JSON list of C-alpha atoms in Angstrom, two decimals:
[
{"chain": "O", "resi": 1, "resn": "MET", "atom": "CA", "xyz": [2.28, -22.46, 12.83]},
{"chain": "O", "resi": 2, "resn": "TRP", "atom": "CA", "xyz": [3.46, -18.34, 13.27]},
{"chain": "O", "resi": 3, "resn": "PHE", "atom": "CA", "xyz": [3.34, -18.38, 8.82]},
{"chain": "O", "resi": 4, "resn": "ASN", "atom": "CA", "xyz": [0.68, -19.79, 6.56]},
{"chain": "O", "resi": 5, "resn": "LYS", "atom": "CA", "xyz": [1.46, -18.92, 2.57]},
{"chain": "O", "resi": 6, "resn": "ASN", "atom": "CA", "xyz": [-2.37, -20.62, 2.25]},
{"chain": "O", "resi": 7, "resn": "HIS", "atom": "CA", "xyz": [-3.47, -18.15, 4.83]},
{"chain": "O", "resi": 8, "resn": "LEU", "atom": "CA", "xyz": [-5.38, -16.22, 2.44]},
{"chain": "O", "resi": 9, "resn": "ARG", "atom": "CA", "xyz": [-6.98, -19.11, 0.41]},
{"chain": "O", "resi": 10, "resn": "GLU", "atom": "CA", "xyz": [-7.89, -20.67, 4.04]},
{"chain": "O", "resi": 11, "resn": "ALA", "atom": "CA", "xyz": [-9.29, -17.53, 5.33]},
{"chain": "O", "resi": 12, "resn": "LYS", "atom": "CA", "xyz": [-11.18, -17.27, 2.12]},
{"chain": "O", "resi": 13, "resn": "GLU", "atom": "CA", "xyz": [-12.84, -20.72, 2.10]},
{"chain": "O", "resi": 14, "resn": "ALA", "atom": "CA", "xyz": [-13.56, -20.30, 6.28]},
{"chain": "O", "resi": 15, "resn": "ALA", "atom": "CA", "xyz": [-15.85, -16.90, 5.39]},
{"chain": "O", "resi": 16, "resn": "SER", "atom": "CA", "xyz": [-16.79, -18.59, 1.63]},
{"chain": "O", "resi": 17, "resn": "VAL", "atom": "CA", "xyz": [-16.76, -16.00, 0.13]},
{"chain": "O", "resi": 18, "resn": "SER", "atom": "CA", "xyz": [-15.08, -15.28, -3.09]},
{"chain": "O", "resi": 19, "resn": "GLY", "atom": "CA", "xyz": [-12.35, -11.62, -2.19]},
{"chain": "O", "resi": 20, "resn": "GLY", "atom": "CA", "xyz": [-8.91, -11.82, -2.01]},
{"chain": "O", "resi": 21, "resn": "TYR", "atom": "CA", "xyz": [-6.67, -9.55, -0.57]},
{"chain": "O", "resi": 22, "resn": "PHE", "atom": "CA", "xyz": [-8.31, -6.36, 0.19]},
{"chain": "O", "resi": 23, "resn": "TRP", "atom": "CA", "xyz": [-11.29, -8.64, 1.68]},
{"chain": "O", "resi": 24, "resn": "HIS", "atom": "CA", "xyz": [-8.82, -9.56, 4.39]},
{"chain": "O", "resi": 25, "resn": "PHE", "atom": "CA", "xyz": [-7.06, -6.14, 4.63]},
{"chain": "O", "resi": 26, "resn": "LYS", "atom": "CA", "xyz": [-10.49, -5.21, 5.47]},
{"chain": "O", "resi": 27, "resn": "LEU", "atom": "CA", "xyz": [-11.31, -7.55, 7.72]},
{"chain": "O", "resi": 28, "resn": "ALA", "atom": "CA", "xyz": [-8.43, -7.64, 9.15]},
{"chain": "O", "resi": 29, "resn": "MET", "atom": "CA", "xyz": [-7.83, -3.61, 10.05]},
{"chain": "O", "resi": 30, "resn": "GLY", "atom": "CA", "xyz": [-11.04, -3.37, 11.52]},
{"chain": "O", "resi": 31, "resn": "GLU", "atom": "CA", "xyz": [-9.88, -6.19, 13.64]},
{"chain": "O", "resi": 32, "resn": "ALA", "atom": "CA", "xyz": [-7.05, -4.28, 14.33]},
{"chain": "O", "resi": 33, "resn": "GLY", "atom": "CA", "xyz": [-9.39, -0.92, 14.67]},
{"chain": "O", "resi": 34, "resn": "PHE", "atom": "CA", "xyz": [-11.58, -2.55, 17.50]},
{"chain": "O", "resi": 35, "resn": "LEU", "atom": "CA", "xyz": [-8.51, -4.64, 19.59]},
{"chain": "O", "resi": 36, "resn": "LEU", "atom": "CA", "xyz": [-6.91, -1.04, 19.54]},
{"chain": "O", "resi": 37, "resn": "LEU", "atom": "CA", "xyz": [-10.19, 0.65, 20.83]},
{"chain": "O", "resi": 38, "resn": "MET", "atom": "CA", "xyz": [-10.69, -2.26, 23.39]},
{"chain": "O", "resi": 39, "resn": "CYS", "atom": "CA", "xyz": [-6.77, -2.24, 24.23]},
{"chain": "O", "resi": 40, "resn": "ILE", "atom": "CA", "xyz": [-7.05, 1.71, 25.23]},
{"chain": "O", "resi": 41, "resn": "GLY", "atom": "CA", "xyz": [-10.63, 1.05, 27.11]},
{"chain": "O", "resi": 42, "resn": "SER", "atom": "CA", "xyz": [-9.23, -2.00, 29.13]},
{"chain": "O", "resi": 43, "resn": "VAL", "atom": "CA", "xyz": [-6.27, 0.31, 30.14]},
{"chain": "O", "resi": 44, "resn": "ILE", "atom": "CA", "xyz": [-8.69, 3.10, 31.34]},
{"chain": "O", "resi": 45, "resn": "HIS", "atom": "CA", "xyz": [-10.90, 0.22, 32.78]},
{"chain": "O", "resi": 46, "resn": "ALA", "atom": "CA", "xyz": [-8.09, -0.87, 34.58]},
{"chain": "O", "resi": 47, "resn": "PHE", "atom": "CA", "xyz": [-7.25, 2.56, 36.47]},
{"chain": "O", "resi": 48, "resn": "VAL", "atom": "CA", "xyz": [-10.87, 3.49, 36.85]},
{"chain": "O", "resi": 49, "resn": "PRO", "atom": "CA", "xyz": [-12.72, 0.19, 37.32]},
{"chain": "O", "resi": 50, "resn": "TRP", "atom": "CA", "xyz": [-15.58, 1.82, 37.37]},
{"chain": "O", "resi": 51, "resn": "VAL", "atom": "CA", "xyz": [-15.41, 3.49, 34.07]},
{"chain": "O", "resi": 52, "resn": "LEU", "atom": "CA", "xyz": [-16.57, 1.09, 31.09]},
{"chain": "O", "resi": 53, "resn": "ASP", "atom": "CA", "xyz": [-18.47, -1.33, 34.19]},
{"chain": "O", "resi": 54, "resn": "PHE", "atom": "CA", "xyz": [-18.88, -4.63, 31.89]},
{"chain": "O", "resi": 55, "resn": "LYS", "atom": "CA", "xyz": [-19.23, -2.80, 28.33]},
{"chain": "O", "resi": 56, "resn": "LEU", "atom": "CA", "xyz": [-16.02, -4.18, 27.33]},
{"chain": "O", "resi": 57, "resn": "LEU", "atom": "CA", "xyz": [-16.77, -7.68, 27.98]},
{"chain": "O", "resi": 58, "resn": "GLN", "atom": "CA", "xyz": [-19.53, -7.42, 26.24]},
{"chain": "O", "resi": 59, "resn": "TRP", "atom": "CA", "xyz": [-18.43, -5.86, 23.48]},
{"chain": "O", "resi": 60, "resn": "ARG", "atom": "CA", "xyz": [-15.74, -8.72, 23.13]},
{"chain": "O", "resi": 61, "resn": "ILE", "atom": "CA", "xyz": [-18.63, -11.45, 23.06]},
{"chain": "O", "resi": 62, "resn": "ASN", "atom": "CA", "xyz": [-20.29, -9.36, 20.55]},
{"chain": "O", "resi": 63, "resn": "ARG", "atom": "CA", "xyz": [-17.53, -8.93, 18.12]},
{"chain": "O", "resi": 64, "resn": "LEU", "atom": "CA", "xyz": [-16.87, -12.74, 18.74]},
{"chain": "O", "resi": 65, "resn": "LYS", "atom": "CA", "xyz": [-20.45, -13.94, 17.25]},
{"chain": "O", "resi": 66, "resn": "THR", "atom": "CA", "xyz": [-19.61, -10.95, 14.17]},
{"chain": "O", "resi": 67, "resn": "LEU", "atom": "CA", "xyz": [-16.04, -12.68, 13.33]},
{"chain": "O", "resi": 68, "resn": "LYS", "atom": "CA", "xyz": [-17.76, -16.43, 13.68]},
{"chain": "O", "resi": 69, "resn": "GLU", "atom": "CA", "xyz": [-20.92, -15.20, 11.80]},
{"chain": "O", "resi": 70, "resn": "LYS", "atom": "CA", "xyz": [-18.47, -13.65, 8.62]},
{"chain": "O", "resi": 71, "resn": "LEU", "atom": "CA", "xyz": [-16.38, -16.69, 8.94]},
{"chain": "O", "resi": 72, "resn": "PRO", "atom": "CA", "xyz": [-19.05, -19.93, 9.34]},
{"chain": "O", "resi": 73, "resn": "ASN", "atom": "CA", "xyz": [-16.28, -22.29, 8.02]},
{"chain": "O", "resi": 74, "resn": "ASP", "atom": "CA", "xyz": [-13.66, -21.69, 10.51]},
{"chain": "O", "resi": 75, "resn": "VAL", "atom": "CA", "xyz": [-12.75, -24.24, 12.38]},
{"chain": "O", "resi": 76, "resn": "GLN", "atom": "CA", "xyz": [-11.27, -22.33, 15.81]},
{"chain": "O", "resi": 77, "resn": "LEU", "atom": "CA", "xyz": [-14.52, -20.31, 16.05]},
{"chain": "O", "resi": 78, "resn": "GLN", "atom": "CA", "xyz": [-16.44, -23.71, 15.32]},
{"chain": "O", "resi": 79, "resn": "GLN", "atom": "CA", "xyz": [-14.84, -24.64, 18.75]},
{"chain": "O", "resi": 80, "resn": "VAL", "atom": "CA", "xyz": [-16.95, -21.43, 20.15]},
{"chain": "O", "resi": 81, "resn": "LEU", "atom": "CA", "xyz": [-20.23, -21.34, 21.29]},
{"chain": "O", "resi": 82, "resn": "PHE", "atom": "CA", "xyz": [-23.40, -18.71, 22.91]},
{"chain": "O", "resi": 83, "resn": "ILE", "atom": "CA", "xyz": [-25.47, -19.66, 25.49]},
{"chain": "O", "resi": 84, "resn": "GLU", "atom": "CA", "xyz": [-27.62, -17.03, 25.32]},
{"chain": "O", "resi": 85, "resn": "ALA", "atom": "CA", "xyz": [-28.77, -15.24, 29.37]},
{"chain": "O", "resi": 86, "resn": "HIS", "atom": "CA", "xyz": [-31.42, -13.47, 29.40]},
{"chain": "O", "resi": 87, "resn": "SER", "atom": "CA", "xyz": [-31.05, -9.91, 31.46]},
{"chain": "O", "resi": 88, "resn": "ASP", "atom": "CA", "xyz": [-33.48, -7.84, 32.42]},
{"chain": "O", "resi": 89, "resn": "ASP", "atom": "CA", "xyz": [-31.77, -4.62, 30.20]}
]
């Protein structure tokens, strides 16, 4: 469904917060800003692949982890399971 008149209530429940419209606005605008920067970075990476290397992917994963922490009761995010791999760096 692309329209949900109960979205703010459901988002508040998913986040276990008492915030309303402005809490949601801040969260959504933060995501929009992040996605805009990711879009710009992805276009740059498409033209010059050695720029940003695999950082774009790591930033997306980290952002999804942050969203999962901010919305612990979200049914969609509960489908995401992170398996931590150990790296040398």
